[in-house]
XYZ file of C-alpha atoms in Angstrom:
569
model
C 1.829 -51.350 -83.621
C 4.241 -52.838 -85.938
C 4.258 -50.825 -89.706
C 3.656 -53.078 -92.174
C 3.359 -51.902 -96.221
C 1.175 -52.912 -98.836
C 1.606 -52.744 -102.301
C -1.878 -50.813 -103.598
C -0.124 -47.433 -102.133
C -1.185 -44.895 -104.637
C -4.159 -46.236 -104.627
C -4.930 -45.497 -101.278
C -3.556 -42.023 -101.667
C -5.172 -41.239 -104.460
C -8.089 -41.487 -102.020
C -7.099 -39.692 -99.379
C -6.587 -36.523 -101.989
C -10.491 -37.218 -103.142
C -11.677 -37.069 -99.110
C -9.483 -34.071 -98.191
C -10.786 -32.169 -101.426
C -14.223 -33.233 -100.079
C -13.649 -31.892 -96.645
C -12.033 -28.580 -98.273
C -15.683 -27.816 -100.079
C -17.352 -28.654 -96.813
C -15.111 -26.517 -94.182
C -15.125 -23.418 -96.746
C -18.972 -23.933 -96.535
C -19.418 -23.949 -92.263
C -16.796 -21.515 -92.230
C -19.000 -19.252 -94.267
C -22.302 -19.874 -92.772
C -20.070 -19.472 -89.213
C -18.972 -15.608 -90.393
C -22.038 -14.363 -92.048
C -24.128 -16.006 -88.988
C -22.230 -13.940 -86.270
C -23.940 -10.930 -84.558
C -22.155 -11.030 -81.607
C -18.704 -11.170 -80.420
C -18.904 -14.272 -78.689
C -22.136 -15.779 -80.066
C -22.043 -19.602 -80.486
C -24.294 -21.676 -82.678
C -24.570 -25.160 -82.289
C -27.321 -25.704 -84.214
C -25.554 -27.430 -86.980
C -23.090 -29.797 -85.117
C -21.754 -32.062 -87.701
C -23.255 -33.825 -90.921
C -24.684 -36.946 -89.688
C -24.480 -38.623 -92.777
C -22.399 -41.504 -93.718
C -19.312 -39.679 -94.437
C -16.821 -41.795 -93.705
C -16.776 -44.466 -96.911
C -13.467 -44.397 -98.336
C -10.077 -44.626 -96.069
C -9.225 -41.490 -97.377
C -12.394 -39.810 -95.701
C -10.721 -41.231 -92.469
C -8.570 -39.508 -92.484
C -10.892 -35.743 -93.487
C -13.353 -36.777 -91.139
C -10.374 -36.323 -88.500
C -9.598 -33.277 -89.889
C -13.446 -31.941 -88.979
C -12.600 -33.235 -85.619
C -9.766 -30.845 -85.120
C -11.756 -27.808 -86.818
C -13.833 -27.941 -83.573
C -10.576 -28.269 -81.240
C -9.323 -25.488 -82.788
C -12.995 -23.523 -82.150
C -12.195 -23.806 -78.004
C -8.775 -22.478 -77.940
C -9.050 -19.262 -77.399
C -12.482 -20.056 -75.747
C -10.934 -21.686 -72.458
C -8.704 -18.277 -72.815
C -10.931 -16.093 -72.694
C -13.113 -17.892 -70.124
C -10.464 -18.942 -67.196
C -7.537 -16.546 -67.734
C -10.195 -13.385 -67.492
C -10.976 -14.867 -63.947
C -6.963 -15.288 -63.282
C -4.438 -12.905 -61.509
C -3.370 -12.054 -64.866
C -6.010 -10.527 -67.519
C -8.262 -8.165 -67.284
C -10.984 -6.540 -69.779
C -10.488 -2.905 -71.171
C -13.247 -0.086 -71.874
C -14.100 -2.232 -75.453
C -15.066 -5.426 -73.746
C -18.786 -6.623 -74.179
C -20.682 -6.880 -70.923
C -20.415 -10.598 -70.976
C -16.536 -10.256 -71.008
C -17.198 -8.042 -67.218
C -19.398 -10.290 -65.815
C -16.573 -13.652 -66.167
C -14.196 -10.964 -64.877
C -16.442 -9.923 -61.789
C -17.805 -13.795 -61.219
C -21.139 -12.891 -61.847
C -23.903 -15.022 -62.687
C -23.042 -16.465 -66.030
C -26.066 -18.144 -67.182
C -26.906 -17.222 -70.251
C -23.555 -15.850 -71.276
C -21.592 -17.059 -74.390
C -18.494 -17.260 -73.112
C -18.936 -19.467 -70.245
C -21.879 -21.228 -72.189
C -20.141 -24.982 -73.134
C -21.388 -25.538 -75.749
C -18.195 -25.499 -77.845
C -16.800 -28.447 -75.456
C -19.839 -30.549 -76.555
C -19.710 -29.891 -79.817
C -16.389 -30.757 -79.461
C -17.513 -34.222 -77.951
C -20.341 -34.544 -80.093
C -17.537 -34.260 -83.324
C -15.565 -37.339 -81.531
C -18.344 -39.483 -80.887
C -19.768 -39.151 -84.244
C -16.491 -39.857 -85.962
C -15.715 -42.740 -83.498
C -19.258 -44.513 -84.646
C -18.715 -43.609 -88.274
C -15.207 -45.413 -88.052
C -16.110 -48.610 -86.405
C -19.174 -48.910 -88.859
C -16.544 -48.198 -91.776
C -14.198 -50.795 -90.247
C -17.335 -53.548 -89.931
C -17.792 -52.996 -93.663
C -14.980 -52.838 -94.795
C -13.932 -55.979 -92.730
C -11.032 -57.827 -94.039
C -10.596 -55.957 -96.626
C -9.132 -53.298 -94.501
C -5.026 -53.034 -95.962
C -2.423 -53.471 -92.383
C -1.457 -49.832 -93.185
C -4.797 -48.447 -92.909
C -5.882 -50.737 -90.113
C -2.664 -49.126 -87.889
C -3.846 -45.601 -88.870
C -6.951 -46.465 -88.108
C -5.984 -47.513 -84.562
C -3.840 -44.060 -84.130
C -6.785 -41.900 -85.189
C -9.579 -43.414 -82.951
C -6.238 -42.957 -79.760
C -6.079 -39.363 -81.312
C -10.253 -38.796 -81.368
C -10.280 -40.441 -77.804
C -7.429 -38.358 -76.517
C -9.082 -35.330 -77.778
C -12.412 -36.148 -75.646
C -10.561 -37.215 -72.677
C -8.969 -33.838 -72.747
C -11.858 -31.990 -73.775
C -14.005 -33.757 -70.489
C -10.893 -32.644 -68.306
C -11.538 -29.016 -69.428
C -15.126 -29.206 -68.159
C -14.018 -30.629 -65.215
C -11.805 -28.024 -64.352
C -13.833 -25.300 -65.267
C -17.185 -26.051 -64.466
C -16.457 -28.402 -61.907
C -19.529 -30.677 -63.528
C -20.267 -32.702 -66.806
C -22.974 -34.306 -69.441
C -21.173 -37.500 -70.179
C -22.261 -39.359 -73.767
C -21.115 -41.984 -76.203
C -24.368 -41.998 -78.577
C -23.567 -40.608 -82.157
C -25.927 -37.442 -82.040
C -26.019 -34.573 -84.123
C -27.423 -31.751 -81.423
C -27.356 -31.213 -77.682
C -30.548 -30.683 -77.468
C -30.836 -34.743 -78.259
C -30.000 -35.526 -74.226
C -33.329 -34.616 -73.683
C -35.022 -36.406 -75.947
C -33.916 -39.977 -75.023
C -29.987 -39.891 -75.465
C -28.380 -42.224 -72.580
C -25.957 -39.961 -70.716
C -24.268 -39.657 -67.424
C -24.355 -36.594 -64.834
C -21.018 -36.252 -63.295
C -20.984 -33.546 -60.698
C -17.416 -33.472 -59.377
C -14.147 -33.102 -60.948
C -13.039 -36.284 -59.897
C -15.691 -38.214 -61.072
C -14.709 -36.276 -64.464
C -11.336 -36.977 -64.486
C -12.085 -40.884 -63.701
C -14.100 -40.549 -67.143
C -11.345 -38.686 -68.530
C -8.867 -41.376 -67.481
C -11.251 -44.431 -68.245
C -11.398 -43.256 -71.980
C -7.278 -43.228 -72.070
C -6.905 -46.544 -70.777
C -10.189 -48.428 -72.128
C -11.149 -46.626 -74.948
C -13.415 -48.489 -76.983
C -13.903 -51.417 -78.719
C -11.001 -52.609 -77.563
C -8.774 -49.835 -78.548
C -7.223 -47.381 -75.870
C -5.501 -44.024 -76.411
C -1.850 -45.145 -76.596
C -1.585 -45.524 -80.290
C 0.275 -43.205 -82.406
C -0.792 -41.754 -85.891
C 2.162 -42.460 -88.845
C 1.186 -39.527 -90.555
C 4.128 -39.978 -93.083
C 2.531 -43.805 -93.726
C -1.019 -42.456 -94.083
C -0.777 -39.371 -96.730
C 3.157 -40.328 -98.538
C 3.424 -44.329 -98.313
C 6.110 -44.287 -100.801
C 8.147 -41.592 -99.099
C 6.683 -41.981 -95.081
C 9.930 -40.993 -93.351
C 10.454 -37.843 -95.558
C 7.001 -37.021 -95.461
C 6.651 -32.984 -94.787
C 2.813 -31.953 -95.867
C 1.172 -31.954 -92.346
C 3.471 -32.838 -89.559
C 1.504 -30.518 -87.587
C -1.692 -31.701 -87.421
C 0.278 -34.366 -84.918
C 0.759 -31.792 -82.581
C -2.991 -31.066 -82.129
C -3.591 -34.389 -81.117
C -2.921 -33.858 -76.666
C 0.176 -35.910 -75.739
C -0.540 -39.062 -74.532
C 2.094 -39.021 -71.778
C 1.206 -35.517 -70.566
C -2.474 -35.902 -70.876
C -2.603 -38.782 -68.413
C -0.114 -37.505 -66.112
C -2.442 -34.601 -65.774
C -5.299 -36.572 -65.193
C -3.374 -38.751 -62.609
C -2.411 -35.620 -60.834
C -6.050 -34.356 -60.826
C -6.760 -37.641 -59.115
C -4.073 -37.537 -56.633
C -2.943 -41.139 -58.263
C -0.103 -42.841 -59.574
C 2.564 -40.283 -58.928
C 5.369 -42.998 -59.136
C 4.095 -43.617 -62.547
C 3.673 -39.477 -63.429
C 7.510 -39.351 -62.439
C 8.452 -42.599 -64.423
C 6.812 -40.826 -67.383
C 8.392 -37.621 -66.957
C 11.613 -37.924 -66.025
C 12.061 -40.535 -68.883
C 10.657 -38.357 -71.555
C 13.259 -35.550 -70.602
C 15.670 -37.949 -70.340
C 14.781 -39.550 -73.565
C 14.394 -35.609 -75.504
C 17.665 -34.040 -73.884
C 19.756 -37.590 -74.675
C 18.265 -36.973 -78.586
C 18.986 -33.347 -78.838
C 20.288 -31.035 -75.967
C 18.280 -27.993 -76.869
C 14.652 -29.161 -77.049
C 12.578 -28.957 -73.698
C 15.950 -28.077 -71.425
C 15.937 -25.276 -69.003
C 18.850 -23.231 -69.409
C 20.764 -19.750 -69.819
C 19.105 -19.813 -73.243
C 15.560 -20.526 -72.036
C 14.564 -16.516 -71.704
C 15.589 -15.668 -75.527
C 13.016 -18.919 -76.379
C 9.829 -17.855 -74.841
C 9.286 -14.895 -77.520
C 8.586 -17.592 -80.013
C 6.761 -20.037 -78.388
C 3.115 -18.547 -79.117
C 3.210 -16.476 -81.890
C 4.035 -18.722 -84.656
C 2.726 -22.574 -85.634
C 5.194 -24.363 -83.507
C 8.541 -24.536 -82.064
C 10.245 -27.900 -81.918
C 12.634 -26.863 -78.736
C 9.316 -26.397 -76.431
C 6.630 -27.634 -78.407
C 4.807 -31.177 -76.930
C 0.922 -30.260 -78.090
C -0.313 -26.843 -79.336
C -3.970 -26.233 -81.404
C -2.349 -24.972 -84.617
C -4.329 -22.630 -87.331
C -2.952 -22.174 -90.797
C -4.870 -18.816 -92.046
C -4.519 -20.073 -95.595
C -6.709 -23.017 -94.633
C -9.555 -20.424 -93.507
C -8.424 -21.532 -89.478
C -7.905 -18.595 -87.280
C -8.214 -17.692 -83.289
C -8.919 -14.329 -81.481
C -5.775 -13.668 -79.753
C -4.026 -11.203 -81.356
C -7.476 -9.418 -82.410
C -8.611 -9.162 -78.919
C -5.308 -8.710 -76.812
C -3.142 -5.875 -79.342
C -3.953 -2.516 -79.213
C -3.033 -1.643 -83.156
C -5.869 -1.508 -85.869
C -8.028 -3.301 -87.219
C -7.606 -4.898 -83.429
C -10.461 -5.035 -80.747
C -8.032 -4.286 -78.037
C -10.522 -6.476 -75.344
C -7.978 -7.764 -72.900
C -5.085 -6.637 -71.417
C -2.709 -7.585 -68.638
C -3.232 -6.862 -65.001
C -1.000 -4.375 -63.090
C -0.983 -7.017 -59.985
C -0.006 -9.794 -62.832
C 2.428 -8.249 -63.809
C 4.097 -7.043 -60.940
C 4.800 -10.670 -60.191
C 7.790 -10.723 -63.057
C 10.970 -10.175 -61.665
C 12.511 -7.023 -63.133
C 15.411 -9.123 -64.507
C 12.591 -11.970 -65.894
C 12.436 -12.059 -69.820
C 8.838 -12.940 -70.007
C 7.932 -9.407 -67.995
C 10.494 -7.553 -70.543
C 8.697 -7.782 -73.811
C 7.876 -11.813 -73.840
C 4.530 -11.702 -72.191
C 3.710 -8.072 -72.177
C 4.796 -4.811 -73.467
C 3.646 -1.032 -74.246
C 1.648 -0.394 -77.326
C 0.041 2.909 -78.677
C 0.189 4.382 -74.832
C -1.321 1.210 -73.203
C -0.179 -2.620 -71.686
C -0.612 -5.603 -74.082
C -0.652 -8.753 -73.734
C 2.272 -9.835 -76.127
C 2.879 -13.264 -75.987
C 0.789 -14.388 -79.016
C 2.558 -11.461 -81.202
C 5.769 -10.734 -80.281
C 7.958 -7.731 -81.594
C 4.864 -6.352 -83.333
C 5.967 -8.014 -86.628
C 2.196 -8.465 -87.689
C 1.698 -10.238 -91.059
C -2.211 -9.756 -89.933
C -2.314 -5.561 -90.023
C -3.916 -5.473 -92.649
C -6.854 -7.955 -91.259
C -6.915 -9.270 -87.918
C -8.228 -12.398 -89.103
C -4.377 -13.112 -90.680
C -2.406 -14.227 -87.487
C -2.233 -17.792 -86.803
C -0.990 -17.827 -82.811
C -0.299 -21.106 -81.471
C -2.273 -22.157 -78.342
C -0.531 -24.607 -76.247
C -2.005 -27.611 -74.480
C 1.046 -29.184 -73.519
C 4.585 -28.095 -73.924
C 8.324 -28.777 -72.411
C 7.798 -26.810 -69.276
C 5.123 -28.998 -68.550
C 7.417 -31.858 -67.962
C 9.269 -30.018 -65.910
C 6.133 -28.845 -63.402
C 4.698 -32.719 -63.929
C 7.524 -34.335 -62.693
C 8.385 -32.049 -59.579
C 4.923 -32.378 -58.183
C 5.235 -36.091 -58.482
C 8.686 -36.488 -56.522
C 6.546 -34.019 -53.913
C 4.408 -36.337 -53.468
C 6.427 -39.208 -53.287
C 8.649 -37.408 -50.536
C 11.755 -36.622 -52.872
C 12.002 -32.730 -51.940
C 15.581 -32.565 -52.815
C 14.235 -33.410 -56.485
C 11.639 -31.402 -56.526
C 13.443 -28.480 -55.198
C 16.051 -28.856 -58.074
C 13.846 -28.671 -60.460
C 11.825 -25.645 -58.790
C 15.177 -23.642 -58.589
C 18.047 -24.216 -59.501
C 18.048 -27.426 -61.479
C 20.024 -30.663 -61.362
C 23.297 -28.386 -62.151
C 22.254 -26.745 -59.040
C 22.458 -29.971 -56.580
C 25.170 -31.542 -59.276
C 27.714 -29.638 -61.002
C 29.006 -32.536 -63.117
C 28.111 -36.545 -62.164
C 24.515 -37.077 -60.289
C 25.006 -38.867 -56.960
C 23.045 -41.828 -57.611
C 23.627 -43.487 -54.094
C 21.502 -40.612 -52.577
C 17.574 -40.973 -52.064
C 15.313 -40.769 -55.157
C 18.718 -39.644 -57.489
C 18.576 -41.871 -60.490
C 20.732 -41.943 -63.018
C 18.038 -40.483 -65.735
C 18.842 -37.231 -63.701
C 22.597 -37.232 -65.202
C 20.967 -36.219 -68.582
C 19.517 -32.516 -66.941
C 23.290 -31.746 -66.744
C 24.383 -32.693 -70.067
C 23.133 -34.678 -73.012
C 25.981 -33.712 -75.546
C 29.061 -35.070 -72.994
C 32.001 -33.430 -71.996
C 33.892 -30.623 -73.690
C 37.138 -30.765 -71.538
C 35.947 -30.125 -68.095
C 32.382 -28.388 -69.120
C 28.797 -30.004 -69.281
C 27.076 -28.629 -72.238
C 23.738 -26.795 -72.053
C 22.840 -27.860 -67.853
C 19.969 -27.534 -67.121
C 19.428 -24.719 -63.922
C 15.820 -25.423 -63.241
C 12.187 -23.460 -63.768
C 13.129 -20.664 -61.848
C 17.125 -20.374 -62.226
C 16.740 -20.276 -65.759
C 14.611 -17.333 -66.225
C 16.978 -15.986 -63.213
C 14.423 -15.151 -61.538
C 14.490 -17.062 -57.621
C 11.831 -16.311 -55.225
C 11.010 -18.985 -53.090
C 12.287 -19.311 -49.201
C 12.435 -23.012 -48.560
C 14.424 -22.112 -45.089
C 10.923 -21.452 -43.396
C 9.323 -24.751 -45.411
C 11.973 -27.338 -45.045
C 11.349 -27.966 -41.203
C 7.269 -28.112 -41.416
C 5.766 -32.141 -40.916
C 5.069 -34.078 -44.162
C 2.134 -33.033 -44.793
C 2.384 -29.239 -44.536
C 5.993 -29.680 -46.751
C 4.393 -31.084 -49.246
C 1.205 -28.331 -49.510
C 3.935 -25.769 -49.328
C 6.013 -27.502 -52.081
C 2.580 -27.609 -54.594
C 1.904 -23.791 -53.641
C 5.459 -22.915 -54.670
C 4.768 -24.905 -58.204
C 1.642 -23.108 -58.515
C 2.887 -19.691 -57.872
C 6.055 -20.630 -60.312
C 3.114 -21.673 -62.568
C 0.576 -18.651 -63.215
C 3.696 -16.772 -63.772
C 5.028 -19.414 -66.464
C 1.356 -20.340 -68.269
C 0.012 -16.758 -67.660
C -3.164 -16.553 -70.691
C -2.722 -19.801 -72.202
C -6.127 -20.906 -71.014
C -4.499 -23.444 -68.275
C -2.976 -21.494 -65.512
C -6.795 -21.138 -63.544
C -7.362 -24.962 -64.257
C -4.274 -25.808 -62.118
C -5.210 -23.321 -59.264
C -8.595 -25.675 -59.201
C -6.996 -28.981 -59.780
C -4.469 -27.869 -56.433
C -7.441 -25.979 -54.770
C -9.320 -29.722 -54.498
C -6.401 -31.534 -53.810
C -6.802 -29.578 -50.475
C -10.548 -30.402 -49.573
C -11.558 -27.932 -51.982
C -9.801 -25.113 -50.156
C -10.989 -21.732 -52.122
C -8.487 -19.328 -50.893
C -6.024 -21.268 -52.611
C -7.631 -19.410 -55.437
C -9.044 -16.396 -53.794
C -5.600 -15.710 -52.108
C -4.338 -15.388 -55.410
C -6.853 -13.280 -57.600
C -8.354 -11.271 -55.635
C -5.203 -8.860 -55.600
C -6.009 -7.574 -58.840
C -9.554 -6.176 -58.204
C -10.558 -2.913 -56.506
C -12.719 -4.267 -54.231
C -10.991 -7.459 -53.440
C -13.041 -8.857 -50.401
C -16.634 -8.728 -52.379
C -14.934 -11.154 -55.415
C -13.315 -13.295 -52.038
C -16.633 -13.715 -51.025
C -18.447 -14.741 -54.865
C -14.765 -17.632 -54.842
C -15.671 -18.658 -51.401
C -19.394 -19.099 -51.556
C -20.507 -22.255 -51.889
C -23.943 -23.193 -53.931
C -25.584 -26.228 -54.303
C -22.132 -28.149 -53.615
C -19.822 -25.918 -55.349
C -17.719 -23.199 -54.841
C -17.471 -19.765 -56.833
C -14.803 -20.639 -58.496
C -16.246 -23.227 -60.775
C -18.438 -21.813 -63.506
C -22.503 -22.247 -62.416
C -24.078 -22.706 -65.960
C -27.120 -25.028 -66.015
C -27.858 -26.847 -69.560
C -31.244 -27.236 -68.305
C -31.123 -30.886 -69.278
């Protein structure tokens, strides 16, 4: 939408201080009661969703009420971690994890278990839906009264609370493969039973078409396209220069990136996933030729994607926490092996063994040695802990969708739309692979968008600046044979092609809570093929062939590798 000003700007946020002072007293409070309540390590109480009151009556409550939203994002970060990577190639638990930590590890029956319960996903849901009603009955009172600045934000924060249950709906699709859909306002779970209207979806796809249907519909006329001015909302006089919470933008999931993944879940609209794509990296590399490009640089990055709030060269959507703000994860707590640390979760030997001996993210990046054992690194690089003297201090970043991403996105799309040459680039070697200074655009599927993965920053004499050589060529680290793949029929080319992604991607996304989602997402692209998955975990166990057989087994529709957890509803 167009930005428009208004003249009552101080006003308005002088309000907006009043609501987030509000919303300070009440997070400090369910933060509290959260703490002292816990008697478990993984216990979850969702007894007290969200205040069902009227709390939304000034536009400066808005904007706090979105704020609550994000609390419960940030609550199922480290959640889907714990949950999906556990059952990966790459994590396993140590001698201090809880039984309920073994039994995700060994796939056994998880009802009843608080990390695979989902509760934190609905109250997730329950958090949007609330705040969605509480908006439009805001908006019907305030009618046309409503300033044109604080109608737009009010369009970009119903797209960001839609965005964030779109997402949040993918997530139980791809982990438990089944779904409680709702729109009623309710303040408990426990309220399906007693007369809620709400949907039973019991296959991914038909979660991902709900997923998808709440990006492009929305509600009331409003879809999930709309962007937040964050600058407008909380510094009107100064909204360009505005520096207070630029972050909280990046826990909103990317528009682009969410639906791409969606399409790609559904098989759909790859022309429109590689439209997306490749004009986004064309778009970031044109504007500055260091953010999201894969290059000789790339290893020396990944140290600081994780461990701090964000980093603007990779950075597209990450769940931030800000420990002075009383918002923290488990990472660090659980994966480091230093005091006051649980040490819960460490690497696998099979995981890594995958890293290339010359790969930066096996050589200190991802994991490392620590007090005589293997961490998992990534979320606390170089040991410089400001959180030794508490655990609860670090304030790891948890990525939902960053510049690699783009990369992955738009080589499975020009798979599927028969463009191997692209897709092959970008698995390898890059554009500057194919290309070592002007893109051939007379040759199949070549446009000229693909000039900008050599150089955004022109010519210096005879030299491109910063190419970029591709997911694999930048970390130096080539391992795929396409001799053996580039002579199978269509449809065999193009499995192969999405198996070589995946591999390239459990080694790129390894305990970031997304790895295991894409193993299902490609595992039902194939007529629900298990060994995709099985093929790939089972390496890490001792007795590989009894876990094979819990991945394989089908029950009541569904294979192992979904988690079976029944919300008796």
């Amino acid at each position: 939408m167009k930005r428009i000003y208004i003249t009552n700007q101080k006003k308005n946020a002088d309000r907006e201080k009043v609501g987030l002072v509000q919303f300070s007293k009440l997070l400090i409070v369910a933060l509290t009661l959260a703490i002292t309540g816990c008697t478990d390590l993984f216990e979850t109480n969702t007894d007290d969703i969200i205040n069902d009151a009227d709390y939304i009556s000034t536009n400066g409550e808005m904007y706090s009420g979105f704020l609550g939203v994000l609390t419960k994002l940030q609550a199922v970060g480290d959640k889907t971690i714990f949950l999906t990577d556990t059952r990966g190639d790459f994590i396993e638990p140590t001698q201090n994890a809880p039984e309920e930590v073994w039994d995700v590890y060994f796939y056994n029956n998880m009802q009843g278990n608080s990390i695979a319960n989902p509760a934190e996903f609905y109250d997730l849901i329950i958090a949007c839906n609330d705040y969605l009603d509480k908006m439009f009955q805001y908006k019907e009172e305030v009618g046309n009264n409503m300033s044109k600045v604080t109608e737009e934000n009010f369009y970009g924060l119903i797209s960001g609370a839609l965005r964030i249950k779109s997402w949040t709906y993918l997530k139980l699709g791809l982990i438990y493969g089944e779904a409680v859909y709702f729109d009623d306002p309710i303040s408990e779970l426990v309220e399906l039973k007693e007369g809620a209207n709400f949907t039973k979806l019991n296959s991914l796809n038909e979660i991902a078409e709900k997923s998808l249907s709440l990006i492009d519909e929305g509600v009331n006329g409003i879809n999930a396209s709309y962007e937040m001015e964050w600058g407008n909302w909380l510094d009107p006089e100064n909204p360009t220069s505005y520096t207070g919470f630029p972050k909280w933008s990046y826990m909103i999931p990317n528009y682009t990136l969410l639906r791409c993944e969606i399409c790609l879940t559904l098989n759909q609209e790859y022309e429109w996933v590689r439209e997306q794509t490749l004009q986004y990296l064309s778009e970031i590399f044109t504007e500055n030729n260091n953010n999201f490009r894969l290059n000789d640089r790339t290893p020396g990055q990944h140290s600081k994607y994780f461990y701090t709030e964000y980093n603007k060269e990779e950075t597209v959507s990450s769940i931030i926490y800000d420990y002075d703000n009383d918002q923290t994860n488990n990472l660090v707590k659980y994966f480091s092996n230093t005091y006051p640390a649980k040490y819960i979760l460490r690497p696998t030997t099979y995981g890594m063994s995958k890293y290339a001996d010359d790969d930066a993210r096996g050589n200190g990046a991802y994991f490392a040695s620590e007090n005589g054992d293997t961490v998992m690194n990534k979320y606390h690089h170089s040991f410089s802990y400001s959180w030794v003297s508490s655990a609860y201090l670090d304030q790891a970043t948890i990525p939902l969708y960053r510049g690699f991403d783009l990369h992955f996105m738009l080589a499975e799309a020009e798979n599927h739309l028969g463009h191997w040459e692209q897709a092959k680039a970008i698995l390898t070697n890059g554009v500057y692979g194919v290309f070592s200074t002007m893109v051939d655009t007379t040759l199949e599927g070549w446009d000229i968008r693909y000039q900008t993965f050599l150089t955004s920053g022109g010519i210096e004499g005879s030299v491109y600046k910063y190419p970029n050589t591709g997911i694999q060529g930048c970390l130096s680290a080539n391992r795929t044979d396409f001799s053996s793949i580039d002579s199978l029929d269509i449809d065999a080319k193009t499995k192969a092609y999405d198996m070589a992604l995946l591999d390239e991607a459990l080694l790129e996304f390894a305990a970031e809570g997304r790895s295991y989602g894409m193993m299902i997402r490609m595992a039902n692209r194939y007529n629900g093929d298990p060994k995709i998955i099985s093929d790939r975990v089972c390496p890490k166990y001792e007795s590989p062939e009894e876990i094979r057989s819990k991945i394989e087994n089908e029950t009541d529709g569904k294979f192992g590798y979904f988690v079976h957890y029944d919300l008796g509803l």
